[in-house]
Coordinates of C-alpha atoms and ligand atoms in Angstrom, one line a residue:
Chain A
M244 CA 13.5 6.7 28.6
E245 CA 13.9 6.5 32.4
A246 CA 11.1 9.0 33.0
T247 CA 8.6 6.9 31.0
K248 CA 9.4 3.8 33.1
P249 CA 8.0 4.4 36.6
K250 CA 8.7 1.8 39.2
Q251 CA 5.7 -0.5 39.4
E252 CA 4.6 -3.3 41.7
T253 CA 2.4 -5.3 39.4
I254 CA 1.6 -5.4 35.7
T255 CA -1.9 -5.9 34.3
L256 CA -2.6 -8.3 31.5
I257 CA -6.0 -8.7 29.8
V258 CA -6.0 -12.0 27.9
T259 CA -8.6 -13.1 25.3
R260 CA -9.1 -16.8 26.2
Q261 CA -10.9 -19.7 24.6
D262 CA -11.3 -23.1 26.1
D263 CA -11.4 -25.1 23.0
P264 CA -11.5 -24.6 19.2
S265 CA -15.2 -24.2 19.0
S266 CA -16.2 -22.4 22.3
A267 CA -16.8 -18.7 22.7
P268 CA -13.9 -16.4 23.5
Y269 CA -13.9 -14.4 26.8
E270 CA -11.5 -11.9 28.5
E271 CA -9.7 -12.5 31.7
T272 CA -7.6 -10.0 33.6
F273 CA -4.5 -10.9 35.5
K274 CA -2.1 -9.0 37.9
V275 CA 1.4 -10.3 37.9
P276 CA 4.3 -9.1 40.2
Y277 CA 6.7 -6.9 38.3
R278 CA 10.3 -8.1 37.8
E279 CA 13.0 -6.3 35.8
N280 CA 13.5 -7.3 32.1
M281 CA 10.3 -9.3 31.9
N282 CA 8.8 -10.2 28.6
V283 CA 5.3 -11.4 27.7
I284 CA 6.3 -15.0 28.0
S285 CA 7.8 -14.7 31.5
A286 CA 4.6 -12.9 32.5
L287 CA 2.5 -15.8 31.1
M288 CA 4.8 -18.2 33.0
E289 CA 4.2 -16.3 36.2
I290 CA 0.4 -16.8 35.6
R291 CA 1.0 -20.5 35.0
R292 CA 2.9 -20.8 38.2
N293 CA 0.1 -19.1 40.1
P294 CA -3.2 -19.3 38.0
V295 CA -5.3 -16.8 39.9
N296 CA -7.1 -14.0 38.1
A297 CA -7.3 -10.3 39.1
D298 CA -10.5 -11.0 41.0
G299 CA -8.5 -13.4 43.2
K300 CA -10.3 -16.5 41.7
D301 CA -8.5 -19.7 40.8
T302 CA -8.5 -20.3 37.1
T303 CA -6.9 -22.5 34.5
P304 CA -3.3 -21.6 33.4
I305 CA -3.1 -19.8 30.0
Y306 CA -2.2 -22.0 27.1
W307 CA 0.3 -20.6 24.5
D308 CA 2.9 -21.9 22.1
M309 CA 6.6 -21.2 22.2
N310 CA 9.9 -22.8 21.2
C311 CA 13.1 -20.9 20.5
L312 CA 12.5 -17.8 22.8
E313 CA 14.7 -15.7 20.5
E314 CA 12.4 -14.7 17.7
V315 CA 13.5 -17.3 15.1
C316 CA 10.8 -20.0 15.3
G317 CA 7.6 -17.9 15.0
A318 CA 5.6 -20.2 17.3
C319 CA 4.9 -17.6 20.0
S320 CA 3.1 -15.1 17.7
M321 CA 0.1 -13.4 19.2
V322 CA -1.6 -10.0 19.0
I323 CA -0.1 -7.8 21.7
N324 CA -1.8 -4.4 22.2
G325 CA -3.3 -4.7 18.8
T326 CA -0.1 -5.6 17.0
P327 CA 0.7 -9.2 15.9
R328 CA 4.2 -10.0 17.0
Q329 CA 6.4 -12.5 18.8
S330 CA 5.6 -12.6 22.6
C331 CA 9.2 -13.8 23.4
A332 CA 10.5 -10.6 21.9
A333 CA 7.9 -8.3 23.5
L334 CA 9.5 -6.6 26.6
I335 CA 7.1 -5.6 29.3
D336 CA 9.0 -2.3 29.9
K337 CA 8.3 -1.3 26.4
L338 CA 4.5 -2.0 26.4
E339 CA 1.7 0.2 27.4
Q340 CA -0.5 -1.1 30.3
P341 CA -2.8 -2.9 30.6
I342 CA -1.3 -5.3 28.2
R343 CA -3.8 -6.9 25.9
L344 CA -3.1 -10.4 24.6
E345 CA -5.2 -11.9 21.9
P346 CA -4.7 -14.9 19.6
M347 CA -4.1 -14.2 15.9
S348 CA -7.6 -14.3 14.5
T349 CA -6.7 -15.4 11.0
F350 CA -5.8 -18.9 12.2
P351 CA -8.0 -21.6 13.8
I352 CA -7.6 -21.3 17.6
I353 CA -6.5 -24.3 19.4
R354 CA -6.9 -22.9 22.9
D355 CA -6.3 -19.5 24.5
L356 CA -3.4 -17.9 22.7
A357 CA -2.3 -20.9 20.7
V358 CA -3.3 -21.0 17.0
D359 CA -2.9 -23.7 14.3
R360 CA -0.6 -22.4 11.6
S361 CA -0.8 -25.6 9.5
Q362 CA -2.2 -23.8 6.5
M363 CA 1.1 -22.0 6.2
F364 CA 3.0 -25.3 6.1
D365 CA 0.5 -26.7 3.6
S366 CA 1.1 -23.6 1.4
L367 CA 4.9 -24.1 1.5
K368 CA 4.3 -27.7 0.3
K369 CA 1.9 -26.5 -2.3
V370 CA 4.5 -24.1 -3.8
K371 CA 7.3 -26.6 -3.3
A372 CA 9.4 -24.3 -1.2
W373 CA 12.5 -26.5 -1.2
V374 CA 15.4 -27.5 -3.4
P375 CA 14.8 -31.1 -4.6
I376 CA 18.1 -33.0 -4.7
D377 CA 17.1 -36.4 -3.5
G378 CA 17.7 -39.2 -6.0
T379 CA 19.0 -42.7 -6.5
Y380 CA 22.6 -41.6 -7.1
D381 CA 24.9 -38.7 -6.0
L382 CA 24.2 -35.7 -8.2
G383 CA 27.5 -34.1 -7.4
P384 CA 28.0 -30.5 -6.3
G385 CA 25.6 -27.9 -7.6
P386 CA 26.4 -24.5 -9.2
R387 CA 27.9 -21.9 -6.9
M388 CA 26.0 -18.9 -5.8
P389 CA 27.6 -15.4 -6.0
E390 CA 28.3 -14.1 -2.5
K391 CA 26.3 -10.9 -3.1
K392 CA 23.3 -13.0 -4.1
R393 CA 23.8 -15.2 -1.1
Q394 CA 23.6 -12.2 1.2
W395 CA 20.5 -11.0 -0.5
A396 CA 18.8 -14.5 -0.4
Y397 CA 19.7 -14.8 3.3
E398 CA 17.3 -11.9 4.1
L399 CA 14.5 -13.8 2.4
S400 CA 15.4 -17.0 4.1
K401 CA 14.8 -15.4 7.5
C402 CA 11.1 -16.1 7.2
M403 CA 10.0 -18.1 10.3
T404 CA 6.4 -18.9 9.1
C405 CA 5.2 -16.8 12.1
G406 CA 2.0 -15.8 10.4
V407 CA 2.1 -12.1 11.3
C408 CA 1.9 -11.1 7.6
L409 CA -1.2 -13.3 7.1
E410 CA -2.8 -11.9 10.2
A411 CA -2.3 -8.4 8.8
C412 CA -3.5 -9.2 5.2
P413 CA -7.1 -8.1 4.5
N414 CA -7.3 -10.8 1.8
V415 CA -6.4 -13.7 4.0
N416 CA -9.5 -14.7 5.9
D417 CA -12.2 -17.4 6.2
K418 CA -13.9 -16.1 3.0
S419 CA -10.8 -16.5 0.8
D420 CA -8.3 -19.3 0.2
F421 CA -5.4 -16.8 -0.4
I422 CA -2.1 -18.4 0.7
G423 CA -0.8 -15.0 1.8
P424 CA 2.5 -13.2 1.4
A425 CA 5.0 -15.5 3.1
P426 CA 4.9 -18.5 0.7
I427 CA 5.0 -16.1 -2.3
S428 CA 8.3 -14.7 -1.0
Q429 CA 9.6 -18.2 -0.5
V430 CA 9.0 -19.0 -4.2
R431 CA 11.2 -16.0 -5.0
L432 CA 13.9 -17.4 -2.6
F433 CA 13.9 -20.9 -4.0
N434 CA 13.6 -19.7 -7.6
A435 CA 16.7 -17.6 -7.1
H436 CA 18.8 -20.5 -5.8
P437 CA 21.1 -21.8 -8.6
T438 CA 19.9 -25.4 -8.1
G439 CA 16.4 -24.5 -7.0
S440 CA 15.9 -22.5 -10.2
M441 CA 15.9 -25.8 -12.1
N442 CA 12.3 -26.3 -10.9
K443 CA 11.2 -22.7 -11.0
G444 CA 8.4 -23.3 -13.5
E445 CA 6.7 -25.8 -11.1
R446 CA 6.7 -23.2 -8.3
L447 CA 5.3 -20.5 -10.5
E448 CA 2.6 -22.8 -11.7
A449 CA 1.7 -23.5 -8.0
L450 CA 1.6 -19.7 -7.4
M451 CA -0.9 -19.4 -10.3
G452 CA -3.2 -22.0 -8.8
E453 CA -6.3 -21.5 -6.6
G454 CA -5.7 -19.0 -3.8
G455 CA -2.3 -18.1 -5.3
I456 CA -0.7 -14.8 -6.2
G457 CA -3.8 -13.6 -8.2
S458 CA -5.6 -13.0 -4.9
C459 CA -3.1 -10.3 -3.8
G460 CA -4.8 -6.9 -3.7
N461 CA -1.7 -4.8 -2.8
S462 CA -2.7 -3.5 0.6
Q463 CA 1.0 -3.9 1.5
N464 CA 0.3 -4.4 5.2
C465 CA 2.6 -7.4 5.1
V466 CA 5.8 -5.5 4.5
Q467 CA 5.0 -3.1 7.3
V468 CA 4.4 -5.8 10.0
C469 CA 7.0 -8.6 9.1
P470 CA 9.3 -8.8 12.2
K471 CA 12.1 -10.0 10.0
G472 CA 11.9 -7.0 7.7
I473 CA 11.4 -9.2 4.6
P474 CA 10.7 -7.1 1.5
L475 CA 7.4 -9.0 0.9
T476 CA 5.8 -6.5 -1.5
T477 CA 9.0 -6.5 -3.7
S478 CA 8.8 -10.3 -3.7
I479 CA 5.1 -10.2 -4.6
A480 CA 5.7 -7.7 -7.4
E481 CA 8.6 -9.7 -8.8
M482 CA 6.5 -12.9 -8.6
N483 CA 3.7 -11.1 -10.4
R484 CA 6.1 -10.4 -13.2
A485 CA 7.4 -14.0 -13.2
T486 CA 4.0 -15.6 -13.2
N487 CA 2.8 -13.3 -16.0
I488 CA 5.8 -14.3 -18.1
Q489 CA 5.2 -18.0 -17.2
S490 CA 1.5 -17.7 -18.3
F491 CA 2.5 -16.1 -21.6
K492 CA 5.0 -18.8 -22.2
N493 CA 2.4 -21.4 -21.4
F494 CA 0.0 -19.9 -23.9
F495 CA 2.1 -18.4 -26.7
G496 CA 5.4 -20.1 -26.1
S497 CA 6.9 -23.4 -27.1
D498 CA 6.8 -26.6 -25.1
S499 CA 9.9 -25.8 -23.1
N500 CA 8.1 -23.8 -20.5
Y501 CA 9.5 -25.6 -17.5
Chain B
M917 CA -5.0 -22.5 -18.3
N918 CA -7.7 -24.8 -17.1
E919 CA -6.0 -25.2 -13.8
N920 CA -5.1 -21.5 -13.5
R921 CA -8.6 -20.2 -14.0
E922 CA -8.7 -17.9 -10.9
F923 CA -5.3 -16.4 -11.9
F924 CA -6.5 -15.8 -15.4
Y925 CA -9.8 -14.2 -14.2
R926 CA -7.9 -11.9 -11.9
R927 CA -5.4 -10.8 -14.5
L928 CA -8.2 -10.2 -16.9
H929 CA -10.0 -8.1 -14.3
S930 CA -6.9 -6.0 -13.8
L931 CA -6.2 -5.6 -17.6
L932 CA -9.8 -4.6 -18.4
G933 CA -9.7 -1.9 -15.7
V934 CA -7.1 -0.1 -17.8
L935 CA -7.7 -1.4 -21.2
P936 CA -10.3 -0.7 -22.5
I937 CA -12.2 0.8 -19.5
G938 CA -9.6 3.3 -18.3
I939 CA -8.9 4.4 -21.9
F940 CA -12.6 4.8 -22.5
L941 CA -13.0 6.8 -19.3
I942 CA -10.3 9.3 -20.5
Q943 CA -11.8 9.5 -23.9
H944 CA -15.3 10.0 -22.5
L945 CA -14.1 12.9 -20.2
V946 CA -12.1 14.5 -23.0
I947 CA -15.2 14.6 -25.1
N948 CA -17.3 15.9 -22.2
H949 CA -14.8 18.7 -21.7
F950 CA -15.8 20.2 -25.0
A951 CA -18.8 21.5 -22.9
A952 CA -16.4 24.0 -21.4
Y953 CA -16.1 25.6 -24.9
G954 CA -19.8 26.0 -25.3
S955 CA -22.8 23.9 -26.3
G956 CA -22.0 24.0 -30.0
S957 CA -18.5 22.5 -29.4
F958 CA -19.9 19.8 -27.2
N959 CA -22.7 18.9 -29.6
T960 CA -20.3 18.6 -32.5
A961 CA -17.9 16.3 -30.5
A962 CA -20.7 14.2 -29.1
S963 CA -22.4 13.7 -32.4
F964 CA -19.1 12.7 -33.9
M965 CA -18.8 9.9 -31.3
H966 CA -22.5 9.1 -31.7
N967 CA -22.1 8.6 -35.5
L968 CA -19.0 6.5 -35.4
P969 CA -19.4 3.4 -37.6
F970 CA -20.3 0.2 -35.8
R971 CA -21.2 2.2 -32.7
F972 CA -23.4 -0.5 -31.3
V973 CA -20.6 -3.1 -31.6
L974 CA -18.0 -0.7 -30.2
E975 CA -20.2 0.2 -27.2
W976 CA -20.7 -3.4 -26.3
V977 CA -17.2 -4.7 -26.9
V978 CA -15.3 -1.7 -25.6
I979 CA -17.6 -0.5 -22.8
Y980 CA -20.5 -2.6 -21.6
I981 CA -19.1 -6.1 -21.5
P982 CA -15.7 -5.2 -20.0
I983 CA -17.3 -3.0 -17.3
L984 CA -19.9 -5.7 -16.5
Y985 CA -17.1 -8.3 -16.1
H986 CA -14.9 -6.0 -14.1
A987 CA -17.8 -4.9 -11.9
I988 CA -19.1 -8.4 -11.2
L989 CA -15.7 -9.8 -10.3
G990 CA -15.0 -6.5 -8.5
V991 CA -18.0 -6.9 -6.2
Y992 CA -16.9 -10.5 -5.5
I993 CA -13.4 -9.3 -4.6
V994 CA -14.8 -6.7 -2.3
L995 CA -16.9 -9.3 -0.5
T996 CA -14.0 -11.7 0.0
G997 CA -11.8 -9.1 1.7
K998 CA -11.9 -8.1 5.4
N999 CA -10.8 -4.5 5.7
N1000 CA -8.6 -3.8 8.7
T1001 CA -7.6 -0.1 8.4
R1002 CA -8.5 0.5 12.1
R1003 CA -5.7 -1.8 13.2
Y1004 CA -3.4 -1.2 10.3
G1005 CA -3.8 2.4 9.2
Y1006 CA -1.0 2.5 6.7
F1007 CA -1.3 4.6 3.6
R1008 CA -1.5 1.7 1.1
N1009 CA -4.1 -0.1 3.3
L1010 CA -6.2 3.0 3.2
M1011 CA -5.9 3.1 -0.6
F1012 CA -6.9 -0.5 -0.6
L1013 CA -10.0 0.3 1.3
L1014 CA -10.8 3.4 -0.8
Q1015 CA -10.4 1.3 -4.0
R1016 CA -13.2 -0.9 -2.7
I1017 CA -15.4 1.9 -1.6
T1018 CA -15.0 3.8 -4.8
G1019 CA -15.6 0.6 -6.7
I1020 CA -19.1 0.2 -5.2
V1021 CA -19.9 4.0 -5.5
T1022 CA -18.7 3.9 -9.1
L1023 CA -20.9 0.9 -9.8
I1024 CA -24.0 2.7 -8.5
F1025 CA -23.1 5.8 -10.4
I1026 CA -22.5 4.1 -13.7
A1027 CA -25.7 2.0 -13.4
W1028 CA -27.7 5.2 -12.9
H1029 CA -25.8 7.1 -15.5
V1030 CA -26.3 4.4 -18.2
Y1031 CA -30.0 4.1 -17.3
Q1032 CA -30.5 7.9 -17.5
T1033 CA -28.7 8.6 -20.7
R1034 CA -28.9 5.3 -22.6
V1035 CA -31.9 3.3 -21.4
A1036 CA -34.5 5.9 -20.5
T1037 CA -33.9 7.8 -23.7
I1038 CA -34.8 4.8 -25.8
F1039 CA -38.3 5.3 -24.7
T1040 CA -38.5 9.1 -24.5
Q1041 CA -36.7 9.4 -27.9
E1042 CA -34.7 12.4 -26.5
T1043 CA -31.4 13.3 -28.1
I1044 CA -28.5 13.4 -25.8
D1045 CA -26.9 16.8 -26.3
F1046 CA -25.8 19.7 -24.3
D1047 CA -29.3 20.8 -23.4
F1048 CA -30.2 17.2 -22.2
M1049 CA -27.2 17.2 -19.8
E1050 CA -27.9 20.8 -18.7
A1051 CA -31.4 19.9 -17.7
I1052 CA -30.1 17.1 -15.5
L1053 CA -27.1 18.9 -14.0
T1054 CA -28.9 22.1 -13.1
Q1055 CA -30.8 20.1 -10.5
P1056 CA -28.7 20.4 -7.3
F1057 CA -29.3 16.7 -6.3
F1058 CA -28.0 15.4 -9.6
F1059 CA -25.2 17.9 -9.7
W1060 CA -23.9 16.5 -6.4
F1061 CA -24.6 12.9 -7.4
Y1062 CA -22.6 13.3 -10.6
L1063 CA -19.8 15.2 -8.8
I1064 CA -19.4 12.3 -6.3
G1065 CA -19.8 9.7 -9.0
V1066 CA -17.2 11.3 -11.3
I1067 CA -14.6 11.8 -8.5
S1068 CA -15.2 8.3 -7.3
T1069 CA -14.6 6.9 -10.7
T1070 CA -11.5 9.0 -11.4
F1071 CA -10.0 8.0 -8.0
H1072 CA -10.8 4.4 -8.6
F1073 CA -9.1 4.5 -12.0
A1074 CA -6.0 6.4 -10.9
N1075 CA -5.4 4.3 -7.8
G1076 CA -6.3 1.2 -9.9
L1077 CA -3.6 2.2 -12.3
W1078 CA -1.1 2.1 -9.4
S1079 CA -2.0 -1.4 -8.5
F1080 CA -2.2 -2.4 -12.2
L1081 CA 1.5 -1.5 -12.4
V1082 CA 2.2 -3.9 -9.5
T1083 CA -0.1 -6.6 -10.7
W1084 CA 1.7 -6.7 -14.1
G1085 CA 5.1 -6.7 -12.5
I1086 CA 6.0 -3.3 -14.0
T1087 CA 6.8 -1.4 -10.8
V1088 CA 8.7 -3.9 -8.6
S1089 CA 11.1 -1.9 -6.5
P1090 CA 9.8 0.1 -3.6
R1091 CA 11.3 3.3 -5.3
S1092 CA 9.4 2.7 -8.5
Q1093 CA 6.2 2.0 -6.6
R1094 CA 6.7 5.2 -4.6
I1095 CA 7.2 7.3 -7.8
A1096 CA 4.1 5.6 -9.3
T1097 CA 2.1 6.9 -6.3
Y1098 CA 3.0 10.4 -7.3
A1099 CA 2.5 9.8 -11.0
T1100 CA -1.0 8.3 -10.5
L1101 CA -1.8 11.2 -8.2
L1102 CA -1.2 13.5 -11.2
V1103 CA -3.4 11.2 -13.3
F1104 CA -6.1 11.5 -10.7
L1105 CA -5.9 15.3 -10.7
G1106 CA -5.8 15.6 -14.4
V1107 CA -8.7 13.3 -15.1
T1108 CA -10.7 14.7 -12.3
Y1109 CA -10.2 18.2 -13.7
L1110 CA -11.6 17.1 -17.0
G1111 CA -14.7 15.5 -15.4
V1112 CA -15.4 18.3 -12.9
R1113 CA -14.8 21.1 -15.5
S1114 CA -17.5 19.6 -17.7
L1115 CA -19.9 19.2 -14.8
L1116 CA -19.5 22.9 -14.1
A1117 CA -20.1 23.8 -17.7
F1118 CA -23.4 21.8 -17.8
G1119 CA -24.6 22.5 -14.2
M1120 CA -23.4 26.1 -13.6
G1121 CA -23.1 27.4 -17.1
V1122 CA -19.5 28.4 -16.6
Ligands
HEM343 C1 -15.2 3.2 -14.9 C2 -15.1 2.1 -14.2 C3 -13.9 1.4 -13.6 C4 -12.6 1.6 -13.9 C5 -12.0 2.5 -14.9 C6 -11.9 0.7 -13.1 C7 -10.5 0.5 -13.1 C8 -9.8 -0.4 -12.3 C9 -8.4 -0.6 -12.4 C10 -7.4 0.0 -13.3 C11 -8.1 -1.5 -11.4 C12 -6.7 -2.0 -11.0 C13 -6.5 -3.4 -11.4 C14 -5.3 -4.0 -10.7 O1 -5.3 -4.0 -9.5 O2 -4.4 -4.6 -11.4 C15 -9.3 -1.8 -10.7 C16 -9.4 -2.6 -9.6 C17 -10.5 -2.9 -8.9 N1 -11.8 -2.5 -9.3 FE1 -12.3 -1.3 -10.8 N2 -12.8 0.0 -12.3 C18 -14.0 0.4 -12.6 C19 -15.2 0.0 -12.1 C20 -15.3 -0.8 -11.0 C21 -16.5 -1.3 -10.4 C22 -17.9 -0.8 -10.9 C23 -16.2 -2.1 -9.4 C24 -17.2 -2.8 -8.6 C25 -17.3 -2.8 -7.3 C26 -14.7 -2.2 -9.3 C27 -14.0 -2.9 -8.4 C28 -12.6 -3.0 -8.4 C29 -11.9 -3.7 -7.4 C30 -12.4 -4.4 -6.1 C31 -10.5 -3.6 -7.7 C32 -9.3 -4.1 -6.9 C33 -8.9 -5.4 -7.5 C34 -7.7 -6.0 -6.7 O3 -7.1 -5.3 -6.0 O4 -7.4 -7.2 -6.9 N3 -14.2 -1.4 -10.3 N4 -10.3 -1.1 -11.3
SF4_344 S1 7.3 -13.2 5.9 FE1 7.7 -12.2 7.9 S2 5.7 -11.9 8.8 FE2 5.4 -13.4 7.2 S3 5.6 -15.4 8.1 FE3 7.6 -14.9 7.4 S4 8.7 -13.8 9.1 FE4 6.5 -13.9 9.6
FES345 S1 9.4 -18.6 20.8 FE1 10.3 -18.7 18.8 S2 9.8 -16.8 18.0 FE2 9.1 -16.6 20.0

């Protein structure tokens, strides 16, 4: 470990930049003084403090998105040395140099490293990834959830809509309207909830809509890249089974196919 | 179903890949394998299939229409994907890419194969028997063309069987999906053996 970490004066970052959503991307190299325990965000902050590129020319500060700084909000996702991940959790000491930063290309680029992930939030709305309990009167307490199941569901609930799984999916791109792995797994989460399951048919119907689960081609990249270790391909296979049963019920079954 | 058209089309595509197309593929290669027992055996088996009642209806319903549907939607699926194995070189992603490459190769192969054995022979009035296939497959070019075409088809079928099991929610757990990988590998080896063995019988006389 120590041997692979030579003392260094500066770190080099090559950043893919873009001035606005429609302009052409370009690369810019930066040299930043090394400090111990830096992460990609603190390196970007250093550039913001002193926006001069490696050629010594003044430039605009790099624009990126962040919020929690502890890998739970997903806002700071970008492609770091070819891997989509959270920049707040990417330690400089563990990265090969020069460090290449690119925006996640699956999403519309706002500017530099900041992307617009609204399509993911729209998908969550489409599949109704919530438990509806609002009403005009108090519905009282819901059914209890077994502790074992709660622990299992907690793992699925860790999804932070970061977009890394969509970035890695070959079927999520500008030629397809596939919603991607994350919202499919969220349907599994909310359909497993004792109260949420009262609306499970609606969510399955949404998954069977345009750009839904039918567009999955089983490349299984998603489960490899998810920073939260969510079993996405197990979720997809289980929702495959559930949507198939739902569609059989719709066609052959009775009228109680909620 | 009106609203879930895309879902229905994709599920139908998946189903047809195995049933009837995959079943037909196995049957076709088993019949061809009679070539390994000599030209007499092959001719008897082939003429039995050829003289099945309602052959015309069977061929269109079991073979041509399903393959045409699967192939057309398959090309569309290939075109709407963006392969990324250079960045994500995982095993399943490579299989995903190979499924698409073998789909296209298989399409070219089947189109030629059907033209050569079914369409051209309408005009030449040739009978499709052992000697007919031998005349084609003793030409080195066609031997290799058929060899690549057959292996591409059997790979596409076996790997397709793996994703069929996921698409239909049969293999859900990672463990069952892993075991299915080995099982479909055996399917690939078995079906490929049938196909290649018959090519050797026609092309090399062994
Ligand atoms: C003998 C011919 C063929 C057989 C036996 C066959 C069989 C299969 C099977 C079993 C699947 C798996 C379905 C699933 O994922 O659930 C499949 C998928 C696929 N096939 Fe074929 N197929 C054949 C020809 C073709 C052709 C000519 C094409 C055209 C390019 C094609 C393109 C595809 C594609 C793109 C998939 C992946 C679908 C997806 O992942 O969503 N296939 N095939
Ligand atoms: S499933 Fe994982 S990779 Fe996908 S958005 Fe959620 S946390 Fe990110
Ligand atoms: S800032 Fe929230 S995940 Fe990085």
